[in-house]
């Protein structure tokens, strides 16, 4: 599902069909600005005022769509996971051996991290928040739902890895869970260290994604 279609689906559920036309663009703009604020200042350090200033709008425009800063944070997190899931599902659907799928999926994961670094940094913050348990019971429900999405994301890589072991493209002795967690951990860490360089091209990003993937895949070939 395309990004705008996903926002349209979310918009129709939360604000009603009569507003769906202008709402999609407005929500995307708010999420983009919020992602940057949360990445630069963290959840605790960011206020709705900060997001509104970056947006060049009033707080009322944000509160029209989101009840609180926490709701806004969770929606940025959810959008970050949507983008990762879309990219990896597409890479997985192209077929091939398990190893070929895994290579494409890791490259798609890394490239999506680079192209959406602010959103993906918020995803990492959300995981940290979940681990610390620094939430209210209501927030915990939302975070548990997001962690379930993350678990399903990980299972896609587990599926490709096991297919590779079955077809001989990935060695049998490798521990599936440990290997997948290690690979995803290495790529997810890009949310901490990666920032686009001035003049960085899409080709350079793809080359970096390939190199990161090569480093993760090297020890599992069948």
PDB file of C-alpha atoms in Angstrom:
ATOM      1  CA  UNK A   1       0.000   0.000   0.000  1.00  0.00           C
ATOM      2  CA  UNK A   2       1.405   3.425  -0.954  1.00  0.00           C
ATOM      3  CA  UNK A   3       2.347   5.882   1.784  1.00  0.00           C
ATOM      4  CA  UNK A   4      -0.450   8.347   1.037  1.00  0.00           C
ATOM      5  CA  UNK A   5      -2.981   5.516   0.837  1.00  0.00           C
ATOM      6  CA  UNK A   6      -1.948   4.346   4.295  1.00  0.00           C
ATOM      7  CA  UNK A   7      -2.370   7.839   5.681  1.00  0.00           C
ATOM      8  CA  UNK A   8      -5.735   8.117   3.945  1.00  0.00           C
ATOM      9  CA  UNK A   9      -6.848   4.865   5.571  1.00  0.00           C
ATOM     10  CA  UNK A  10      -5.699   6.150   8.963  1.00  0.00           C
ATOM     11  CA  UNK A  11      -7.321   9.541   8.357  1.00  0.00           C
ATOM     12  CA  UNK A  12     -10.679   8.057   7.453  1.00  0.00           C
ATOM     13  CA  UNK A  13     -10.664   6.008  10.624  1.00  0.00           C
ATOM     14  CA  UNK A  14      -9.731   8.875  12.934  1.00  0.00           C
ATOM     15  CA  UNK A  15     -11.311  12.032  11.516  1.00  0.00           C
ATOM     16  CA  UNK A  16     -14.115  10.989   9.186  1.00  0.00           C
ATOM     17  CA  UNK A  17     -14.477  10.618   5.444  1.00  0.00           C
ATOM     18  CA  UNK A  18     -15.570  14.190   4.784  1.00  0.00           C
ATOM     19  CA  UNK A  19     -12.106  15.492   5.672  1.00  0.00           C
ATOM     20  CA  UNK A  20     -10.045  12.889   3.827  1.00  0.00           C
ATOM     21  CA  UNK A  21      -8.933  15.083   0.916  1.00  0.00           C
ATOM     22  CA  UNK A  22      -6.802  17.750   2.619  1.00  0.00           C
ATOM     23  CA  UNK A  23      -6.125  15.641   5.675  1.00  0.00           C
ATOM     24  CA  UNK A  24      -3.615  13.292   4.117  1.00  0.00           C
ATOM     25  CA  UNK A  25      -1.100  15.982   3.183  1.00  0.00           C
ATOM     26  CA  UNK A  26      -1.598  17.739   6.507  1.00  0.00           C
ATOM     27  CA  UNK A  27      -0.945  14.592   8.527  1.00  0.00           C
ATOM     28  CA  UNK A  28       2.199  13.784   6.529  1.00  0.00           C
ATOM     29  CA  UNK A  29       3.561  17.289   7.147  1.00  0.00           C
ATOM     30  CA  UNK A  30       2.918  16.990  10.883  1.00  0.00           C
ATOM     31  CA  UNK A  31       4.527  13.552  11.083  1.00  0.00           C
ATOM     32  CA  UNK A  32       7.583  14.692   9.106  1.00  0.00           C
ATOM     33  CA  UNK A  33       8.159  17.636  11.457  1.00  0.00           C
ATOM     34  CA  UNK A  34       7.474  15.566  14.562  1.00  0.00           C
ATOM     35  CA  UNK A  35       9.930  12.869  13.443  1.00  0.00           C
ATOM     36  CA  UNK A  36      12.683  15.469  13.091  1.00  0.00           C
ATOM     37  CA  UNK A  37      11.906  16.993  16.492  1.00  0.00           C
ATOM     38  CA  UNK A  38      11.845  13.640  18.294  1.00  0.00           C
ATOM     39  CA  UNK A  39      15.096  12.615  16.594  1.00  0.00           C
ATOM     40  CA  UNK A  40      16.903  15.825  17.518  1.00  0.00           C
ATOM     41  CA  UNK A  41      15.502  16.359  21.033  1.00  0.00           C
ATOM     42  CA  UNK A  42      14.137  12.997  22.137  1.00  0.00           C
ATOM     43  CA  UNK A  43      10.645  12.257  23.371  1.00  0.00           C
ATOM     44  CA  UNK A  44      11.045  13.994  26.724  1.00  0.00           C
ATOM     45  CA  UNK A  45      12.736  17.048  25.232  1.00  0.00           C
ATOM     46  CA  UNK A  46      10.159  17.615  22.494  1.00  0.00           C
ATOM     47  CA  UNK A  47       6.939  19.561  23.002  1.00  0.00           C
ATOM     48  CA  UNK A  48       3.953  20.156  20.763  1.00  0.00           C
ATOM     49  CA  UNK A  49       5.177  23.771  20.631  1.00  0.00           C
ATOM     50  CA  UNK A  50       8.453  22.560  19.084  1.00  0.00           C
ATOM     51  CA  UNK A  51       6.604  20.593  16.412  1.00  0.00           C
ATOM     52  CA  UNK A  52       4.286  23.530  15.689  1.00  0.00           C
ATOM     53  CA  UNK A  53       7.243  25.916  15.301  1.00  0.00           C
ATOM     54  CA  UNK A  54       8.959  23.566  12.889  1.00  0.00           C
ATOM     55  CA  UNK A  55       5.708  23.157  11.006  1.00  0.00           C
ATOM     56  CA  UNK A  56       5.103  26.905  10.905  1.00  0.00           C
ATOM     57  CA  UNK A  57       1.613  26.411  12.294  1.00  0.00           C
ATOM     58  CA  UNK A  58      -0.354  26.698  15.509  1.00  0.00           C
ATOM     59  CA  UNK A  59      -0.631  23.949  18.107  1.00  0.00           C
ATOM     60  CA  UNK A  60      -4.305  23.766  17.215  1.00  0.00           C
ATOM     61  CA  UNK A  61      -3.480  22.291  13.815  1.00  0.00           C
ATOM     62  CA  UNK A  62      -1.648  19.433  15.517  1.00  0.00           C
ATOM     63  CA  UNK A  63      -4.257  18.895  18.226  1.00  0.00           C
ATOM     64  CA  UNK A  64      -6.901  18.682  15.506  1.00  0.00           C
ATOM     65  CA  UNK A  65      -5.407  15.301  14.581  1.00  0.00           C
ATOM     66  CA  UNK A  66      -3.549  14.138  17.702  1.00  0.00           C
ATOM     67  CA  UNK A  67      -4.727  14.193  21.308  1.00  0.00           C
ATOM     68  CA  UNK A  68      -1.248  14.426  22.797  1.00  0.00           C
ATOM     69  CA  UNK A  69       2.479  14.371  22.178  1.00  0.00           C
ATOM     70  CA  UNK A  70       2.448  10.680  23.031  1.00  0.00           C
ATOM     71  CA  UNK A  71      -0.161   9.917  20.369  1.00  0.00           C
ATOM     72  CA  UNK A  72       1.931  11.851  17.861  1.00  0.00           C
ATOM     73  CA  UNK A  73       5.072   9.933  18.850  1.00  0.00           C
ATOM     74  CA  UNK A  74       3.309   6.601  18.452  1.00  0.00           C
ATOM     75  CA  UNK A  75       2.000   7.543  15.009  1.00  0.00           C
ATOM     76  CA  UNK A  76       5.517   8.516  13.871  1.00  0.00           C
ATOM     77  CA  UNK A  77       6.724   5.159  15.210  1.00  0.00           C
ATOM     78  CA  UNK A  78       3.910   3.345  13.401  1.00  0.00           C
ATOM     79  CA  UNK A  79       4.711   5.119  10.141  1.00  0.00           C
ATOM     80  CA  UNK A  80       8.391   4.215  10.480  1.00  0.00           C
ATOM     81  CA  UNK A  81       7.449   0.554  10.832  1.00  0.00           C
ATOM     82  CA  UNK A  82       5.025   0.778   7.887  1.00  0.00           C
ATOM     83  CA  UNK A  83       7.794   2.018   5.631  1.00  0.00           C
ATOM     84  CA  UNK A  84      10.142  -0.758   6.719  1.00  0.00           C
ATOM     85  CA  UNK A  85       7.470  -3.431   6.312  1.00  0.00           C
ATOM     86  CA  UNK A  86       6.521  -2.211   2.838  1.00  0.00           C
ATOM     87  CA  UNK A  87      10.125  -2.160   1.627  1.00  0.00           C
ATOM     88  CA  UNK A  88      11.015  -5.569   3.052  1.00  0.00           C
ATOM     89  CA  UNK A  89       7.801  -7.256   1.885  1.00  0.00           C
ATOM     90  CA  UNK A  90       8.462  -6.026  -1.648  1.00  0.00           C
ATOM     91  CA  UNK A  91      12.041  -7.316  -1.531  1.00  0.00           C
ATOM     92  CA  UNK A  92      10.884 -10.667  -0.189  1.00  0.00           C
ATOM     93  CA  UNK A  93       8.210 -11.126  -2.849  1.00  0.00           C
ATOM     94  CA  UNK A  94      10.731 -11.081  -5.715  1.00  0.00           C
ATOM     95  CA  UNK A  95      11.521 -14.769  -5.202  1.00  0.00           C
ATOM     96  CA  UNK A  96      14.799 -16.651  -5.403  1.00  0.00           C
ATOM     97  CA  UNK A  97      16.666 -18.700  -2.818  1.00  0.00           C
ATOM     98  CA  UNK A  98      16.367 -17.931   0.854  1.00  0.00           C
ATOM     99  CA  UNK A  99      19.789 -16.290   0.828  1.00  0.00           C
ATOM    100  CA  UNK A 100      18.892 -14.137  -2.195  1.00  0.00           C
ATOM    101  CA  UNK A 101      15.719 -13.023  -0.452  1.00  0.00           C
ATOM    102  CA  UNK A 102      17.603 -12.267   2.752  1.00  0.00           C
ATOM    103  CA  UNK A 103      20.165 -10.164   0.880  1.00  0.00           C
ATOM    104  CA  UNK A 104      17.460  -8.109  -0.825  1.00  0.00           C
ATOM    105  CA  UNK A 105      15.528  -7.715   2.425  1.00  0.00           C
ATOM    106  CA  UNK A 106      18.559  -6.499   4.369  1.00  0.00           C
ATOM    107  CA  UNK A 107      19.481  -4.078   1.586  1.00  0.00           C
ATOM    108  CA  UNK A 108      15.899  -2.776   1.530  1.00  0.00           C
ATOM    109  CA  UNK A 109      15.948  -2.434   5.309  1.00  0.00           C
ATOM    110  CA  UNK A 110      19.221  -0.492   5.303  1.00  0.00           C
ATOM    111  CA  UNK A 111      18.182   1.744   2.410  1.00  0.00           C
ATOM    112  CA  UNK A 112      14.824   2.504   4.028  1.00  0.00           C
ATOM    113  CA  UNK A 113      16.639   3.410   7.244  1.00  0.00           C
ATOM    114  CA  UNK A 114      18.767   5.916   5.328  1.00  0.00           C
ATOM    115  CA  UNK A 115      15.865   7.382   3.377  1.00  0.00           C
ATOM    116  CA  UNK A 116      13.668   7.768   6.477  1.00  0.00           C
ATOM    117  CA  UNK A 117      16.250   8.194   9.210  1.00  0.00           C
ATOM    118  CA  UNK A 118      14.167  10.516  11.411  1.00  0.00           C
ATOM    119  CA  UNK A 119      11.224   8.102  11.448  1.00  0.00           C
ATOM    120  CA  UNK A 120      13.454   5.103  12.094  1.00  0.00           C
ATOM    121  CA  UNK A 121      15.265   6.880  14.929  1.00  0.00           C
ATOM    122  CA  UNK A 122      11.854   7.311  16.567  1.00  0.00           C
ATOM    123  CA  UNK A 123      11.216   3.580  16.137  1.00  0.00           C
ATOM    124  CA  UNK A 124      14.410   2.889  18.106  1.00  0.00           C
ATOM    125  CA  UNK A 125      13.327   5.375  20.787  1.00  0.00           C
ATOM    126  CA  UNK A 126       9.998   3.570  21.028  1.00  0.00           C
ATOM    127  CA  UNK A 127      11.708   0.213  21.567  1.00  0.00           C
ATOM    128  CA  UNK A 128      13.837   1.759  24.324  1.00  0.00           C
ATOM    129  CA  UNK A 129      10.730   3.270  25.934  1.00  0.00           C
ATOM    130  CA  UNK A 130       9.053  -0.148  25.861  1.00  0.00           C
ATOM    131  CA  UNK A 131      12.036  -1.868  27.472  1.00  0.00           C
ATOM    132  CA  UNK A 132      12.220   0.699  30.267  1.00  0.00           C
ATOM    133  CA  UNK A 133       8.499   0.438  30.916  1.00  0.00           C
ATOM    134  CA  UNK A 134       8.362   4.247  31.144  1.00  0.00           C
ATOM    135  CA  UNK A 135       4.723   4.429  30.114  1.00  0.00           C
ATOM    136  CA  UNK A 136       1.200   4.655  31.455  1.00  0.00           C
ATOM    137  CA  UNK A 137      -1.088   1.600  31.132  1.00  0.00           C
ATOM    138  CA  UNK A 138      -2.822   3.189  28.118  1.00  0.00           C
ATOM    139  CA  UNK A 139       0.503   3.996  26.465  1.00  0.00           C
ATOM    140  CA  UNK A 140       1.676   0.470  27.201  1.00  0.00           C
ATOM    141  CA  UNK A 141      -1.183  -0.935  25.127  1.00  0.00           C
ATOM    142  CA  UNK A 142      -0.132   1.185  22.132  1.00  0.00           C
ATOM    143  CA  UNK A 143       3.523   0.266  22.582  1.00  0.00           C
ATOM    144  CA  UNK A 144       2.662  -3.427  22.853  1.00  0.00           C
ATOM    145  CA  UNK A 145       0.823  -3.148  19.525  1.00  0.00           C
ATOM    146  CA  UNK A 146       3.876  -1.512  17.949  1.00  0.00           C
ATOM    147  CA  UNK A 147       6.163  -4.205  19.377  1.00  0.00           C
ATOM    148  CA  UNK A 148       3.871  -6.819  17.822  1.00  0.00           C
ATOM    149  CA  UNK A 149       4.389  -5.169  14.423  1.00  0.00           C
ATOM    150  CA  UNK A 150       8.128  -5.239  15.063  1.00  0.00           C
ATOM    151  CA  UNK A 151       7.965  -8.943  15.935  1.00  0.00           C
ATOM    152  CA  UNK A 152       6.127  -9.684  12.675  1.00  0.00           C
ATOM    153  CA  UNK A 153       8.828  -7.730  10.842  1.00  0.00           C
ATOM    154  CA  UNK A 154      11.519  -9.913  12.410  1.00  0.00           C
ATOM    155  CA  UNK A 155       9.621 -13.069  11.483  1.00  0.00           C
ATOM    156  CA  UNK A 156       9.880 -12.151   7.791  1.00  0.00           C
ATOM    157  CA  UNK A 157      13.665 -12.447   8.084  1.00  0.00           C
ATOM    158  CA  UNK A 158      13.356 -15.668  10.075  1.00  0.00           C
ATOM    159  CA  UNK A 159      11.210 -17.115   7.277  1.00  0.00           C
ATOM    160  CA  UNK A 160      13.759 -16.199   4.587  1.00  0.00           C
ATOM    161  CA  UNK A 161      16.617 -17.540   6.719  1.00  0.00           C
ATOM    162  CA  UNK A 162      14.885 -20.882   7.248  1.00  0.00           C
ATOM    163  CA  UNK A 163      14.074 -21.118   3.555  1.00  0.00           C
ATOM    164  CA  UNK A 164      17.776 -20.613   2.867  1.00  0.00           C
ATOM    165  CA  UNK A 165      18.687 -23.429   5.229  1.00  0.00           C
ATOM    166  CA  UNK A 166      16.129 -25.670   3.528  1.00  0.00           C
ATOM    167  CA  UNK A 167      17.375 -24.923   0.001  1.00  0.00           C
ATOM    168  CA  UNK A 168      21.066 -25.075   0.928  1.00  0.00           C
ATOM    169  CA  UNK A 169      21.888 -21.411   0.292  1.00  0.00           C
ATOM    170  CA  UNK A 170      22.397 -20.780   4.039  1.00  0.00           C
ATOM    171  CA  UNK A 171      24.416 -23.153   6.200  1.00  0.00           C
ATOM    172  CA  UNK A 172      22.463 -25.517   8.422  1.00  0.00           C
ATOM    173  CA  UNK A 173      24.361 -24.978  11.662  1.00  0.00           C
ATOM    174  CA  UNK A 174      23.512 -21.300  12.017  1.00  0.00           C
ATOM    175  CA  UNK A 175      21.235 -20.335  14.921  1.00  0.00           C
ATOM    176  CA  UNK A 176      18.261 -18.712  13.166  1.00  0.00           C
ATOM    177  CA  UNK A 177      17.022 -16.479  15.975  1.00  0.00           C
ATOM    178  CA  UNK A 178      20.484 -15.310  17.013  1.00  0.00           C
ATOM    179  CA  UNK A 179      21.599 -14.683  13.436  1.00  0.00           C
ATOM    180  CA  UNK A 180      18.486 -12.693  12.519  1.00  0.00           C
ATOM    181  CA  UNK A 181      18.591 -10.605  15.695  1.00  0.00           C
ATOM    182  CA  UNK A 182      22.254  -9.840  15.047  1.00  0.00           C
ATOM    183  CA  UNK A 183      21.598  -8.792  11.452  1.00  0.00           C
ATOM    184  CA  UNK A 184      18.631  -6.612  12.313  1.00  0.00           C
ATOM    185  CA  UNK A 185      20.452  -5.120  15.277  1.00  0.00           C
ATOM    186  CA  UNK A 186      23.349  -4.054  13.066  1.00  0.00           C
ATOM    187  CA  UNK A 187      21.045  -2.414  10.529  1.00  0.00           C
ATOM    188  CA  UNK A 188      18.805  -0.827  13.172  1.00  0.00           C
ATOM    189  CA  UNK A 189      21.870   0.749  14.783  1.00  0.00           C
ATOM    190  CA  UNK A 190      22.047   3.008  11.740  1.00  0.00           C
ATOM    191  CA  UNK A 191      19.350   5.057  13.489  1.00  0.00           C
ATOM    192  CA  UNK A 192      22.047   6.035  15.989  1.00  0.00           C
ATOM    193  CA  UNK A 193      25.074   6.702  13.795  1.00  0.00           C
ATOM    194  CA  UNK A 194      23.836   7.431  10.274  1.00  0.00           C
ATOM    195  CA  UNK A 195      23.164  10.971   9.129  1.00  0.00           C
ATOM    196  CA  UNK A 196      23.043  11.911   5.413  1.00  0.00           C
ATOM    197  CA  UNK A 197      26.187  13.636   4.184  1.00  0.00           C
ATOM    198  CA  UNK A 198      25.957  16.804   2.174  1.00  0.00           C
ATOM    199  CA  UNK A 199      25.481  15.887  -1.474  1.00  0.00           C
ATOM    200  CA  UNK A 200      25.008  12.180  -0.750  1.00  0.00           C
ATOM    201  CA  UNK A 201      23.371  10.546  -3.769  1.00  0.00           C
ATOM    202  CA  UNK A 202      20.846   7.688  -3.929  1.00  0.00           C
ATOM    203  CA  UNK A 203      23.555   5.611  -5.626  1.00  0.00           C
ATOM    204  CA  UNK A 204      25.884   6.160  -2.662  1.00  0.00           C
ATOM    205  CA  UNK A 205      23.123   5.156  -0.278  1.00  0.00           C
ATOM    206  CA  UNK A 206      22.440   1.971  -2.231  1.00  0.00           C
ATOM    207  CA  UNK A 207      26.159   1.162  -2.232  1.00  0.00           C
ATOM    208  CA  UNK A 208      26.271   1.612   1.541  1.00  0.00           C
ATOM    209  CA  UNK A 209      23.214  -0.610   1.945  1.00  0.00           C
ATOM    210  CA  UNK A 210      24.921  -3.322  -0.121  1.00  0.00           C
ATOM    211  CA  UNK A 211      28.124  -3.069   1.924  1.00  0.00           C
ATOM    212  CA  UNK A 212      26.282  -3.274   5.230  1.00  0.00           C
ATOM    213  CA  UNK A 213      24.393  -6.313   3.944  1.00  0.00           C
ATOM    214  CA  UNK A 214      27.589  -8.025   2.764  1.00  0.00           C
ATOM    215  CA  UNK A 215      29.054  -7.655   6.247  1.00  0.00           C
ATOM    216  CA  UNK A 216      26.010  -9.349   7.777  1.00  0.00           C
ATOM    217  CA  UNK A 217      25.641 -12.130   5.212  1.00  0.00           C
ATOM    218  CA  UNK A 218      29.276 -13.221   4.980  1.00  0.00           C
ATOM    219  CA  UNK A 219      29.199 -15.845   7.718  1.00  0.00           C
ATOM    220  CA  UNK A 220      26.029 -17.722   6.787  1.00  0.00           C
ATOM    221  CA  UNK A 221      26.551 -18.855   3.181  1.00  0.00           C
ATOM    222  CA  UNK A 222      25.718 -22.480   2.499  1.00  0.00           C
TER     223      UNK A 222
END
